[in-house]
mmCIF file of C-alpha atoms in Angstrom:
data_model
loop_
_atom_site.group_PDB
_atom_site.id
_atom_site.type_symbol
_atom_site.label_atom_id
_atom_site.label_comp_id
_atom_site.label_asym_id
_atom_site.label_seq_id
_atom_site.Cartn_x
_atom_site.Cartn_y
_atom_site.Cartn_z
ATOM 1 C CA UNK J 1 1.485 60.361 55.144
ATOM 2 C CA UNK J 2 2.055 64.324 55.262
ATOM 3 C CA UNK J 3 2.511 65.227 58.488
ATOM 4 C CA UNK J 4 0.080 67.768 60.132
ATOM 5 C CA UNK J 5 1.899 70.535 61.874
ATOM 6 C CA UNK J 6 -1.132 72.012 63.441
ATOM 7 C CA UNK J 7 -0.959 69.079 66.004
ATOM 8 C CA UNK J 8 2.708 70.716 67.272
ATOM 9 C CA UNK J 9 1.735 73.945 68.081
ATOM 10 C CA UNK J 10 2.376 75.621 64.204
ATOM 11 C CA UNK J 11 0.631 75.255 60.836
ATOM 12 C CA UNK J 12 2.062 73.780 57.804
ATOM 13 C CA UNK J 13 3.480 76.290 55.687
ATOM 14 C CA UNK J 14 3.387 80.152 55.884
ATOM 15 C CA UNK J 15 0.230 80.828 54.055
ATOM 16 C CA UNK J 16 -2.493 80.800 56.909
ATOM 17 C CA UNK J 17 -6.057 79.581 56.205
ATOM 18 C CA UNK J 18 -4.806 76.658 53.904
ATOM 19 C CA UNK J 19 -7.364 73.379 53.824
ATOM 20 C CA UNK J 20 -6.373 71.017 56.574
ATOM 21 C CA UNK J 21 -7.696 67.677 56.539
ATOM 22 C CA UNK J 22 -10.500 68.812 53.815
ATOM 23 C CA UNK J 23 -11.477 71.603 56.371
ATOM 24 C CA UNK J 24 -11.141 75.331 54.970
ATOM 25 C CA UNK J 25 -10.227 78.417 57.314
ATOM 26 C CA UNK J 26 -11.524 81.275 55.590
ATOM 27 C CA UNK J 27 -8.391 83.071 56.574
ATOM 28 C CA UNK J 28 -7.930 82.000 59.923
ATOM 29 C CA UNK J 29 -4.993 80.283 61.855
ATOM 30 C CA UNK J 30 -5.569 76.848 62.642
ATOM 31 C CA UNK J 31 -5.820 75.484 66.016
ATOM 32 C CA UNK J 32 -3.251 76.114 68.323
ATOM 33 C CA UNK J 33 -4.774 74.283 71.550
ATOM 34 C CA UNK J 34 -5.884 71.449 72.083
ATOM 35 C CA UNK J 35 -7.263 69.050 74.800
ATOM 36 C CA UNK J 36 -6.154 65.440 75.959
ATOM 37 C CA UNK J 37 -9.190 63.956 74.995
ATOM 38 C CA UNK J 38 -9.973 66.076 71.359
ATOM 39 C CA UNK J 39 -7.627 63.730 69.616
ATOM 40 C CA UNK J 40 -10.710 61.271 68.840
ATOM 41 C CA UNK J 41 -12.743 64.310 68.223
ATOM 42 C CA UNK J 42 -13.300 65.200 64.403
ATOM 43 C CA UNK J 43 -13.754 68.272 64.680
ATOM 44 C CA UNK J 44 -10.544 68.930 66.777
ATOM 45 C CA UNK J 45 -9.951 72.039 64.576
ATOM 46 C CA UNK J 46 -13.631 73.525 64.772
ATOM 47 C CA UNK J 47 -13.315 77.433 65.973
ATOM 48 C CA UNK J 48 -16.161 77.826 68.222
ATOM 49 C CA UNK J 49 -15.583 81.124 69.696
ATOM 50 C CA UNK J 50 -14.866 84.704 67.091
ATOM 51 C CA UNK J 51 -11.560 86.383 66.623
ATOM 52 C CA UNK J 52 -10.866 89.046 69.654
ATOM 53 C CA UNK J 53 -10.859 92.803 69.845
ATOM 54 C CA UNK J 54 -7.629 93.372 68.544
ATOM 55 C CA UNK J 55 -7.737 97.204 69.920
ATOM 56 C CA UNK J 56 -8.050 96.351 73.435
ATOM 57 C CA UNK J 57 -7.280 93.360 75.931
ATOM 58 C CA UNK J 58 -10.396 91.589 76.856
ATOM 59 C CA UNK J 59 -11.793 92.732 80.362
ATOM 60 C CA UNK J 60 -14.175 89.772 82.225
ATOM 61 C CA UNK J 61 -16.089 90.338 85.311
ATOM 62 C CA UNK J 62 -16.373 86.417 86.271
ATOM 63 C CA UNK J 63 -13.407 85.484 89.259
ATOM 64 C CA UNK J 64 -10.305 84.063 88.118
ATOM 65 C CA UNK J 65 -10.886 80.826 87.636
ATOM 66 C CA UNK J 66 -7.962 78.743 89.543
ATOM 67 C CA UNK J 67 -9.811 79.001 93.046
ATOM 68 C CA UNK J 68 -13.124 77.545 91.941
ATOM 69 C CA UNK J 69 -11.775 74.391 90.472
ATOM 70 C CA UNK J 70 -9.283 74.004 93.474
ATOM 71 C CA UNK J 71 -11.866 73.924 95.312
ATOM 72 C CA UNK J 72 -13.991 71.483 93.045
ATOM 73 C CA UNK J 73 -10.707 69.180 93.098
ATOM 74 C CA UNK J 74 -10.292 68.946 96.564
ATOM 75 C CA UNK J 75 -13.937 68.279 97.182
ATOM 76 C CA UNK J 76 -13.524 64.934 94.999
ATOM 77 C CA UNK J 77 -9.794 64.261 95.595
ATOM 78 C CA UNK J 78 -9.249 65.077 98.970
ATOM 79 C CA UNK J 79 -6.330 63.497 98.967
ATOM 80 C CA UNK J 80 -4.773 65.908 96.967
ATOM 81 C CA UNK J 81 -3.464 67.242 100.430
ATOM 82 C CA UNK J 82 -0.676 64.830 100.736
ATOM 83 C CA UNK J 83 0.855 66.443 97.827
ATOM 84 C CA UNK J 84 1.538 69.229 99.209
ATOM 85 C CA UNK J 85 4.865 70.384 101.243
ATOM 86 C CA UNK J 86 8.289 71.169 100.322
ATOM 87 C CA UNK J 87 10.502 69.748 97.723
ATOM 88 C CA UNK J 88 14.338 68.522 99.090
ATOM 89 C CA UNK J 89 15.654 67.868 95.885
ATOM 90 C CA UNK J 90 15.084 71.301 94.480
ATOM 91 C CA UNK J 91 18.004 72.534 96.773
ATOM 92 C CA UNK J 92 20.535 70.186 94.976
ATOM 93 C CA UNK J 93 18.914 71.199 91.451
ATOM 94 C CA UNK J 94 20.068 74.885 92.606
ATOM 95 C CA UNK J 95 23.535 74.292 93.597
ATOM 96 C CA UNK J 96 24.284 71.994 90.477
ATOM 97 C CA UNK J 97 22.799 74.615 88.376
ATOM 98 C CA UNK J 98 24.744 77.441 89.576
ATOM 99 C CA UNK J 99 27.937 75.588 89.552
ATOM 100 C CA UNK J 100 27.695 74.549 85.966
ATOM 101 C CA UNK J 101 26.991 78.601 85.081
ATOM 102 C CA UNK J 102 30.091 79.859 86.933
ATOM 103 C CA UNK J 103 32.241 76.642 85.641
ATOM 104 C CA UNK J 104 31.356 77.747 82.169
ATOM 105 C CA UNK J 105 31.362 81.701 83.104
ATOM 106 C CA UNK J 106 35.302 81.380 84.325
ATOM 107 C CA UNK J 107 36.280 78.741 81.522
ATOM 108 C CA UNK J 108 35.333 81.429 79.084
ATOM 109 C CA UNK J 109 37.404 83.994 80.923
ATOM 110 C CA UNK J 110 39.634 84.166 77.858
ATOM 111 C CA UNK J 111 37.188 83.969 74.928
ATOM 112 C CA UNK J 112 35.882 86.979 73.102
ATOM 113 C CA UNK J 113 32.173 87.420 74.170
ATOM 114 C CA UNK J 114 31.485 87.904 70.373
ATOM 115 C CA UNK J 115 33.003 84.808 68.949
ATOM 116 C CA UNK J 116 30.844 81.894 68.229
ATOM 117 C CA UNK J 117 32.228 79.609 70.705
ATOM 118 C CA UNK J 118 31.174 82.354 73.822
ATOM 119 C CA UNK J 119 27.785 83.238 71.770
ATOM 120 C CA UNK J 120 26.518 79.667 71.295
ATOM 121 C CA UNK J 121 27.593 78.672 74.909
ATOM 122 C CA UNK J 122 25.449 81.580 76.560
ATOM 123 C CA UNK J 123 22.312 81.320 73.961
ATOM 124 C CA UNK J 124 22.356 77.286 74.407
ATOM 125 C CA UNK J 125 24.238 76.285 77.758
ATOM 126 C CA UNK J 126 23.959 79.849 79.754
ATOM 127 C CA UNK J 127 20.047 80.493 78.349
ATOM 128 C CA UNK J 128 19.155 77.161 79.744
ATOM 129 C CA UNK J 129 20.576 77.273 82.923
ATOM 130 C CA UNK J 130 19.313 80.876 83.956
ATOM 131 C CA UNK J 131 16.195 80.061 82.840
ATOM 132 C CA UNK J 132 16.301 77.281 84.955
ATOM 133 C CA UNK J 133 17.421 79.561 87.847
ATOM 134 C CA UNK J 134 14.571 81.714 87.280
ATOM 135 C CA UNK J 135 12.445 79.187 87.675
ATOM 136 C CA UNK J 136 13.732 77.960 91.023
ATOM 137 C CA UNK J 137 13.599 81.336 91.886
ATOM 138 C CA UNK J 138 9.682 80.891 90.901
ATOM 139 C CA UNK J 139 9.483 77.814 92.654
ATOM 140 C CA UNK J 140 11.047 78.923 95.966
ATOM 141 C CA UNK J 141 9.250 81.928 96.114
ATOM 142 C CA UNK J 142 5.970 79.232 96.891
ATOM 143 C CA UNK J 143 8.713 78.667 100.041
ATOM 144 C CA UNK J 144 8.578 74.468 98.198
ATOM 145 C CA UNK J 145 12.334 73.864 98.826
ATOM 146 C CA UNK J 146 12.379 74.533 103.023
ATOM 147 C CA UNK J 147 9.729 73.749 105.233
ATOM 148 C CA UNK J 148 10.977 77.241 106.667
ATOM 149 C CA UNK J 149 10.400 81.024 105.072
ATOM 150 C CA UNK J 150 13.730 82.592 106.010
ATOM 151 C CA UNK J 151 15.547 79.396 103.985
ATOM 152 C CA UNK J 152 13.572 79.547 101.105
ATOM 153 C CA UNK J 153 14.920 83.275 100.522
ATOM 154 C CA UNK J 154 18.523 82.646 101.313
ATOM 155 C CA UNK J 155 18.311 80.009 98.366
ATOM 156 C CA UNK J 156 16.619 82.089 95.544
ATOM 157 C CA UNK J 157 19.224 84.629 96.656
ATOM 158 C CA UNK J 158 22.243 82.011 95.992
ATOM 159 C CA UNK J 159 19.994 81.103 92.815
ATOM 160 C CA UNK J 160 20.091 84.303 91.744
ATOM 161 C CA UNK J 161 23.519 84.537 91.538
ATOM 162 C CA UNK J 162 24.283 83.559 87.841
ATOM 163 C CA UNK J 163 21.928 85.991 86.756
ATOM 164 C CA UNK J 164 24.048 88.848 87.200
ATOM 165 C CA UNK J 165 21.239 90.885 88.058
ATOM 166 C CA UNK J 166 19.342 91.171 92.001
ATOM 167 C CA UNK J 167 15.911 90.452 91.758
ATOM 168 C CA UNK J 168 14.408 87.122 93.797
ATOM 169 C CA UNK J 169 13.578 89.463 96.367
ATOM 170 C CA UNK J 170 11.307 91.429 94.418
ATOM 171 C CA UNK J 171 9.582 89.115 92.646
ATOM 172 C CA UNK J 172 8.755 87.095 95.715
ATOM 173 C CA UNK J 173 6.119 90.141 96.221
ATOM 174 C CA UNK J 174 4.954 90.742 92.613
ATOM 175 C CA UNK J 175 4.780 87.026 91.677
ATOM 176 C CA UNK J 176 2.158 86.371 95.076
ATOM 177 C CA UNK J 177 0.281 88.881 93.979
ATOM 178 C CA UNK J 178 -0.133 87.625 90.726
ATOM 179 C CA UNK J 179 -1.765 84.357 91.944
ATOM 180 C CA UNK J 180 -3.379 86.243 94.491
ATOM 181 C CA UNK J 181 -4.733 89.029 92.088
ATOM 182 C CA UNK J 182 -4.443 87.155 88.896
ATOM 183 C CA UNK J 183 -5.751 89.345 85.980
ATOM 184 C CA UNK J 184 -6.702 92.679 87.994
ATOM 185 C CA UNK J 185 -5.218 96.036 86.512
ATOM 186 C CA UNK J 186 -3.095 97.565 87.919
ATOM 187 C CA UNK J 187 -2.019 95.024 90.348
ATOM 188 C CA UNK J 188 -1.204 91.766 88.541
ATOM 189 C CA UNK J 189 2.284 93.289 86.996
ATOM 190 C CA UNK J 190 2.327 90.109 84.671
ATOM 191 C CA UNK J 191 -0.257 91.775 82.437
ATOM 192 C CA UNK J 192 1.063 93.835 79.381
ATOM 193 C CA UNK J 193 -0.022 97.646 79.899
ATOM 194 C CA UNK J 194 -2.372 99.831 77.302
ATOM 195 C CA UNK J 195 1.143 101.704 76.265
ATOM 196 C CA UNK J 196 2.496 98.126 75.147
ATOM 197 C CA UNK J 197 -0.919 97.343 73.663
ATOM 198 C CA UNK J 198 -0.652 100.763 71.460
ATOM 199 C CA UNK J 199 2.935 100.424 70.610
ATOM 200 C CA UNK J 200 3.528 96.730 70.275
ATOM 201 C CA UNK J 201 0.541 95.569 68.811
ATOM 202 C CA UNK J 202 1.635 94.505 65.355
ATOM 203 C CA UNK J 203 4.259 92.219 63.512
ATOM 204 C CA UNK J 204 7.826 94.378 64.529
ATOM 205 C CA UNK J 205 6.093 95.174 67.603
ATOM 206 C CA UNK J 206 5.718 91.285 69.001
ATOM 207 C CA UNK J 207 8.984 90.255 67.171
ATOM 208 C CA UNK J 208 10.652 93.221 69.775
ATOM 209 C CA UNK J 209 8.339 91.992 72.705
ATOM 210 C CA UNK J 210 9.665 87.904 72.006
ATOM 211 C CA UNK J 211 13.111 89.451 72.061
ATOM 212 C CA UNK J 212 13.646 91.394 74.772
ATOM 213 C CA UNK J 213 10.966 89.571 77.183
ATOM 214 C CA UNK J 214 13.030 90.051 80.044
ATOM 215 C CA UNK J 215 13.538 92.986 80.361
ATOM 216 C CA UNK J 216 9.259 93.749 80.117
ATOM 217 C CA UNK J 217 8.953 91.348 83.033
ATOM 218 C CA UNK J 218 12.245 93.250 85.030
ATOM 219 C CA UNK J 219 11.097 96.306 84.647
ATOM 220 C CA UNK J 220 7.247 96.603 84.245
ATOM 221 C CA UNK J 221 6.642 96.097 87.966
ATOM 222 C CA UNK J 222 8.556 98.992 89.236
ATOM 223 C CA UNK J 223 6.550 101.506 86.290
ATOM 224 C CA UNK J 224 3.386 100.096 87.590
ATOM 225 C CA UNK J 225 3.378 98.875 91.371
ATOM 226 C CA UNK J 226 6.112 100.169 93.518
ATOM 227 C CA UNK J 227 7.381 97.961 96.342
ATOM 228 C CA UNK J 228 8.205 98.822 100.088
ATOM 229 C CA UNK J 229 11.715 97.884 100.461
ATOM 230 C CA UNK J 230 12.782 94.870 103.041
ATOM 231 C CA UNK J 231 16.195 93.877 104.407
ATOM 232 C CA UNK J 232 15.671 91.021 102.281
ATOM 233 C CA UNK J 233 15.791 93.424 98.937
ATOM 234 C CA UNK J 234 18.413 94.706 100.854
ATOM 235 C CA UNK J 235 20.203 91.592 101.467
ATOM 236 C CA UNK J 236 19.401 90.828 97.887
ATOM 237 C CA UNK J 237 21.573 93.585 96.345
ATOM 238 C CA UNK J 238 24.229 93.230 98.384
ATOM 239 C CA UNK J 239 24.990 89.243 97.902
ATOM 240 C CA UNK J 240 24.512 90.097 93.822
ATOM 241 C CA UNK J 241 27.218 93.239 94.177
ATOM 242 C CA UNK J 242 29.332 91.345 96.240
ATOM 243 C CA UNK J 243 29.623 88.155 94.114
ATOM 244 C CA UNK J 244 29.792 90.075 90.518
ATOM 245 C CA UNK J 245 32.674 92.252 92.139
ATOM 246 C CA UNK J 246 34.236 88.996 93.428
ATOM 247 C CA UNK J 247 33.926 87.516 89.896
ATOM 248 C CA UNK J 248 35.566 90.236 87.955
ATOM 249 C CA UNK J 249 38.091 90.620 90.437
ATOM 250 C CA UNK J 250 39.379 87.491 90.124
ATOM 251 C CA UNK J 251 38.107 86.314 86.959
ATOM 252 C CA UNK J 252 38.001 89.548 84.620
ATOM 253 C CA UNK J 253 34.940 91.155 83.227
ATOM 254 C CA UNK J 254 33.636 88.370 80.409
ATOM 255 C CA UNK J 255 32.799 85.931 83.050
ATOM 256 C CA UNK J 256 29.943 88.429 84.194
ATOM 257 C CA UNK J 257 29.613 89.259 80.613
ATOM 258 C CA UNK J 258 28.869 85.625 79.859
ATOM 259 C CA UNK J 259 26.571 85.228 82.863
ATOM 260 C CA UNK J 260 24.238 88.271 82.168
ATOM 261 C CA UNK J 261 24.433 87.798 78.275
ATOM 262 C CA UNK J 262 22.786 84.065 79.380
ATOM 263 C CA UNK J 263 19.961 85.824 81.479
ATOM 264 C CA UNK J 264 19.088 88.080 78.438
ATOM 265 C CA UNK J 265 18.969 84.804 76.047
ATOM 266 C CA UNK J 266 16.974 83.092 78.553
ATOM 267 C CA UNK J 267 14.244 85.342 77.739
ATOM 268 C CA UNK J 268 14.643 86.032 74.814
ATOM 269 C CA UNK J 269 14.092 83.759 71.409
ATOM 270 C CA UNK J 270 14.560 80.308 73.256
ATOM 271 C CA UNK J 271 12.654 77.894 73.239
ATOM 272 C CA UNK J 272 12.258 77.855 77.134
ATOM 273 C CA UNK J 273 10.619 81.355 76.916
ATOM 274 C CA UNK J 274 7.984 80.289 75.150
ATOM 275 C CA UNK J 275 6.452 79.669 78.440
ATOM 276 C CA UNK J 276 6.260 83.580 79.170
ATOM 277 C CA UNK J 277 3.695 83.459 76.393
ATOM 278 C CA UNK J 278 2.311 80.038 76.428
ATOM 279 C CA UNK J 279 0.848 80.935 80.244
ATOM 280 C CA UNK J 280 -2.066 83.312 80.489
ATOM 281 C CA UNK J 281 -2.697 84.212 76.865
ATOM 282 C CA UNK J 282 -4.995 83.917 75.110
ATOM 283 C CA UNK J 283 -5.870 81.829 71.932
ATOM 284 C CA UNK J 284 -8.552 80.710 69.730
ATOM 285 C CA UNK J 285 -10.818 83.216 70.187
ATOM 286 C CA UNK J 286 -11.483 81.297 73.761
ATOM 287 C CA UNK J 287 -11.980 83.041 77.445
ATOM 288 C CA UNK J 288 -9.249 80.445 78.961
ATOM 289 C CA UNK J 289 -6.668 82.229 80.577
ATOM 290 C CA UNK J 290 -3.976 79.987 81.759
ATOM 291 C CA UNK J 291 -2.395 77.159 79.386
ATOM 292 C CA UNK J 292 -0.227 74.282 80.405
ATOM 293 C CA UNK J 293 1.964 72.514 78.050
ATOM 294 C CA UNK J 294 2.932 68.845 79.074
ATOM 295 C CA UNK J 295 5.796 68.581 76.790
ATOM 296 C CA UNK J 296 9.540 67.346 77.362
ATOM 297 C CA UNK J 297 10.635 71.188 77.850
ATOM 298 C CA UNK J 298 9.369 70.751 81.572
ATOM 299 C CA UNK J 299 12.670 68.729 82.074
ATOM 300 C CA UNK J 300 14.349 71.804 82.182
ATOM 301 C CA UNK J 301 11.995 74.312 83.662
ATOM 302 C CA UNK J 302 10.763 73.232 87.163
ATOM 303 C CA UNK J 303 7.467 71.043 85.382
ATOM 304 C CA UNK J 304 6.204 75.278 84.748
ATOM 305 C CA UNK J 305 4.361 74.427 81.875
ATOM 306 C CA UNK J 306 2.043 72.201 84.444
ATOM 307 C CA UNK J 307 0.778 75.695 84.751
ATOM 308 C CA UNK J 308 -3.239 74.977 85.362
ATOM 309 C CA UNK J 309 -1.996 72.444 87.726
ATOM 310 C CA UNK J 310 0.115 74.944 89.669
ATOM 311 C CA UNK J 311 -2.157 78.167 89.844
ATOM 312 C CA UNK J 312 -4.815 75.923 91.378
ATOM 313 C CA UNK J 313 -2.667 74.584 94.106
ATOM 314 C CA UNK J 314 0.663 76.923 94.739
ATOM 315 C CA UNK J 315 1.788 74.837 97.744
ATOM 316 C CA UNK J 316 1.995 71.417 95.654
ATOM 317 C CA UNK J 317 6.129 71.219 94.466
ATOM 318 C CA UNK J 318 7.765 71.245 91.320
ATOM 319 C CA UNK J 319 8.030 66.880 91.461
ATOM 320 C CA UNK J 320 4.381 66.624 92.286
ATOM 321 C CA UNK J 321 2.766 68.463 89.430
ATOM 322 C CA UNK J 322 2.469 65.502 86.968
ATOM 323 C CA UNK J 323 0.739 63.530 90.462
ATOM 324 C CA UNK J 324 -1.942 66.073 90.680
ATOM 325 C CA UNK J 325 -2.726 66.036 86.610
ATOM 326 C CA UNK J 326 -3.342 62.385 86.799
ATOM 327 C CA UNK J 327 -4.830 62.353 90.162
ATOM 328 C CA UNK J 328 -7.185 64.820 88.917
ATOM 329 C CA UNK J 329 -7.538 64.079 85.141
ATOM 330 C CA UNK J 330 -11.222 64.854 84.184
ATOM 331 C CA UNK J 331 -10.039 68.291 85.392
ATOM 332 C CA UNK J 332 -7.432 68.769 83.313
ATOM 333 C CA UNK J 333 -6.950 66.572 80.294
ATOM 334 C CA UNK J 334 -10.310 68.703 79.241
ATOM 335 C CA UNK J 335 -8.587 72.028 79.511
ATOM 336 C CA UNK J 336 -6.572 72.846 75.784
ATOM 337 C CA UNK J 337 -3.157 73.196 76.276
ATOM 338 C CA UNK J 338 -0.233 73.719 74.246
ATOM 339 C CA UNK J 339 1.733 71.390 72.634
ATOM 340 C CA UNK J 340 5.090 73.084 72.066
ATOM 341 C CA UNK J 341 6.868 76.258 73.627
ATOM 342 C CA UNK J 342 8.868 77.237 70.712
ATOM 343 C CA UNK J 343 5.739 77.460 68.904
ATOM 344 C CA UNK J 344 4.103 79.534 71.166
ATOM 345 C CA UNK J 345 6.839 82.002 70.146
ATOM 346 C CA UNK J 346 6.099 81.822 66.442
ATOM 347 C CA UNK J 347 2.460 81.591 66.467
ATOM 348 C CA UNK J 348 2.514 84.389 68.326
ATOM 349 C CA UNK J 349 4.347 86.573 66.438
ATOM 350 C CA UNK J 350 2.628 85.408 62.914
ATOM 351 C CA UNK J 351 -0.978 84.987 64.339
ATOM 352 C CA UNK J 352 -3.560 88.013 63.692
ATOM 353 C CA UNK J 353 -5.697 86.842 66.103
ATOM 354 C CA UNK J 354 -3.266 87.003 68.792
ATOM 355 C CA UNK J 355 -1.388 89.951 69.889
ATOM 356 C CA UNK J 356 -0.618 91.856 72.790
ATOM 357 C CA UNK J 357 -3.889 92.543 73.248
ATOM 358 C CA UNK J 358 -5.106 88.984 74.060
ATOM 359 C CA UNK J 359 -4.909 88.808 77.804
ATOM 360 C CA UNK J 360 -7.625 89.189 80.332
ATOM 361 C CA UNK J 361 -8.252 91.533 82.717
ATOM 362 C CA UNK J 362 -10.069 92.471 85.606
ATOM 363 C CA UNK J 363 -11.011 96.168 87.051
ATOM 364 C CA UNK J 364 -8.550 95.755 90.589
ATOM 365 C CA UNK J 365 -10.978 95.806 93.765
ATOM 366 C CA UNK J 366 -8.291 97.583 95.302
ATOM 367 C CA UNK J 367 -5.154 95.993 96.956
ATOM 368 C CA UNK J 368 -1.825 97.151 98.823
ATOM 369 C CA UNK J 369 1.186 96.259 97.449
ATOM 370 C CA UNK J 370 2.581 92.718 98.784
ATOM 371 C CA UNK J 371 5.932 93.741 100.612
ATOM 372 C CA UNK J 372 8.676 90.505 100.597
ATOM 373 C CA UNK J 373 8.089 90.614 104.523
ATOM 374 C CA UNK J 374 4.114 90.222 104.104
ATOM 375 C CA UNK J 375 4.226 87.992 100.690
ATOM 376 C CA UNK J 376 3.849 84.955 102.290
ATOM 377 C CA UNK J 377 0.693 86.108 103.890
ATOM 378 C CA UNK J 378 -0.872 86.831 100.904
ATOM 379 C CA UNK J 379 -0.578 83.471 99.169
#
């Protein structure tokens, strides 16, 4: 039986619009999305919605659509509330996290950072774990690991350690906002701008984007929303400058070599980053602009890809996702999600349909700029 690997997230061979399961394409990609319940549904590949605009993103003047359905989901699970609160474990996630980065970060003190040894160790050890860190970063920022604020920023400042680079305290503000402001230009700093659209928007141009992801979402914010700077960015800064001079002091410079080398794989071409993608664009010619992915993946990354699940309710932890998903089930197992990360990645880049184009957006109704101090007021 030939295996059909449309079902995974990718087609099943190079040459798009092949006939799948006696079905013909006419050119187009084949499903990549697909809901719980569309496996018993024959025509799980039907297209029901036209190609986008490829020359501009697609701009919607209905309300993002994460508040609505909280609100439908608490009226028939009210219970929902009791999974809500803070997370213990995610503090002991953190430390083990960090200690395995600078265990492997000082036993490569020696080792050439372009050998293979030091290369495979920060693309498939070091990318894992940062990314990991970034996402407990993500999750603390929702202030899920303390029941208090001020603790929840001392950790994604220890969490942010590894990375080499300060920057929890910054995106505690951007990262609000984007819940908060989800789609609106010029606000939401998640969304790709028109330069990116005009100078990205091909082949090379998303095979550049996929590669060097992190430094769109590092440095994108500050071209597009400045922040008012807190003694927590301050505090920020100083804890990264003092631990990265600490670590070369002692250690040499590779250590901090391998550690920041690890934060560039992590999102980069690895197969956690397909979650960058996989999030809020779109696909299928549909309006749908946030994706989960239920797949093994969320082992590693802080249950993200329970994405649906977490824009609707911010304040429900990292452990609790998979509770509200099958709490709530004719919510979401009707929503098409993705069935692999890596995927994402490649469909992306090989896809006409979908470029950097295909994210929705909103005209902004005007907002101020979420300072770290005033982010947790504005969740």
């Amino acid at each position: 039986m030939a295996v059909d690997y449309s079902l995974f997230g990718g087609a099943e061979s190079l040459d798009e619009g092949r006939t799948l399961t006696g079905q013909t394409w006419d050119g187009r990609a084949p499903r990549r999305t697909f809901a719980a319940k569309e496996g018993s549904n024959p025509d799980v590949y039907a297209h029901t919605k036209p190609p986008m605009d490829p020359k501009d993103f697609l701009w919607l003047m209905t309300e993002e659509p994460h508040r609505s359905r909280r609100m439908a989901i608490m009226k028939a699970h009210p219970e929902v509330t009791k999974l809500m609160g803070h997370e213990p474990l995610t503090k002991w996630v953190v430390l083990g996290v960090v200690s395995l980065q600078l265990a492997c970060a000082i036993a490569l003190r020696n080792t050439s950072p372009l050998s293979p040894w030091f290369l495979l160790t920060a693309y498939a050890i070091g990318g894992t774990a940062n990314h990991n860190l970034f996402l407990a970063i993500h999750e603390i920022t929702h202030n899920l690991a303390f029941k208090g604020i001020a603790p929840n920023k001392l950790l994604a400042i220890f969490a942010n350690l590894p990375i080499g680079i300060p920057y929890s305290a910054a995106f505690k503000g951007y990262h609000i906002e984007h819940h908060k402001f989800m789609g609106q230009d010029g606000i939401d700093t998640d969304l790709p701008t028109k330069v990116e659209l005009m100078l990205l928007n091909n082949v090379l141009g998303k095979v550049f984007f996929a590669t060097f992801q992190i430094l769109f979402y590092a440095l994108r914010p500050t071209f597009i929303r400045a922040q008012k700077l807190t003694k927590w960015h301050g505090l920020n800064i100083l804890a990264q400058l003092i631990f990265d001079y600490a670590l070369v002091s002692l250690f040499g410079l590779k250590p901090l070599i391998y550690l920041i080398m690890s934060s560039f794989f992590a999102g980069s071409l690895h197969p956690c980053a397909g979650h960058f993608i996989a999030e809020h664009y779109l696909w299928d010619g549909l309006e749908q602009e946030t994706y989960s992915y239920y797949g093994p993946l969320n082992i590693l990354a802080y249950n993200v890809g329970y994405h649906n699940e977490h824009h609707d309710f911010p304040s429900i932890p990292w452990t609790r996702l998979p509770a509200l998903r099958k709490l709530a089930p004719e919510f979401y197992d009707t929503i098409p999600s993705h069935p692999s990360w890596p995927m994402v990645i490649v469909n992306f880049i090989r896809d006409k349909e979908v470029g950097i184009y295909a994210r929705a957006k909103r005209l902004a109704k005007g907002a101020k700029v979420c300072a770290v101090d005033d982010a947790d007021k504005c969740e």
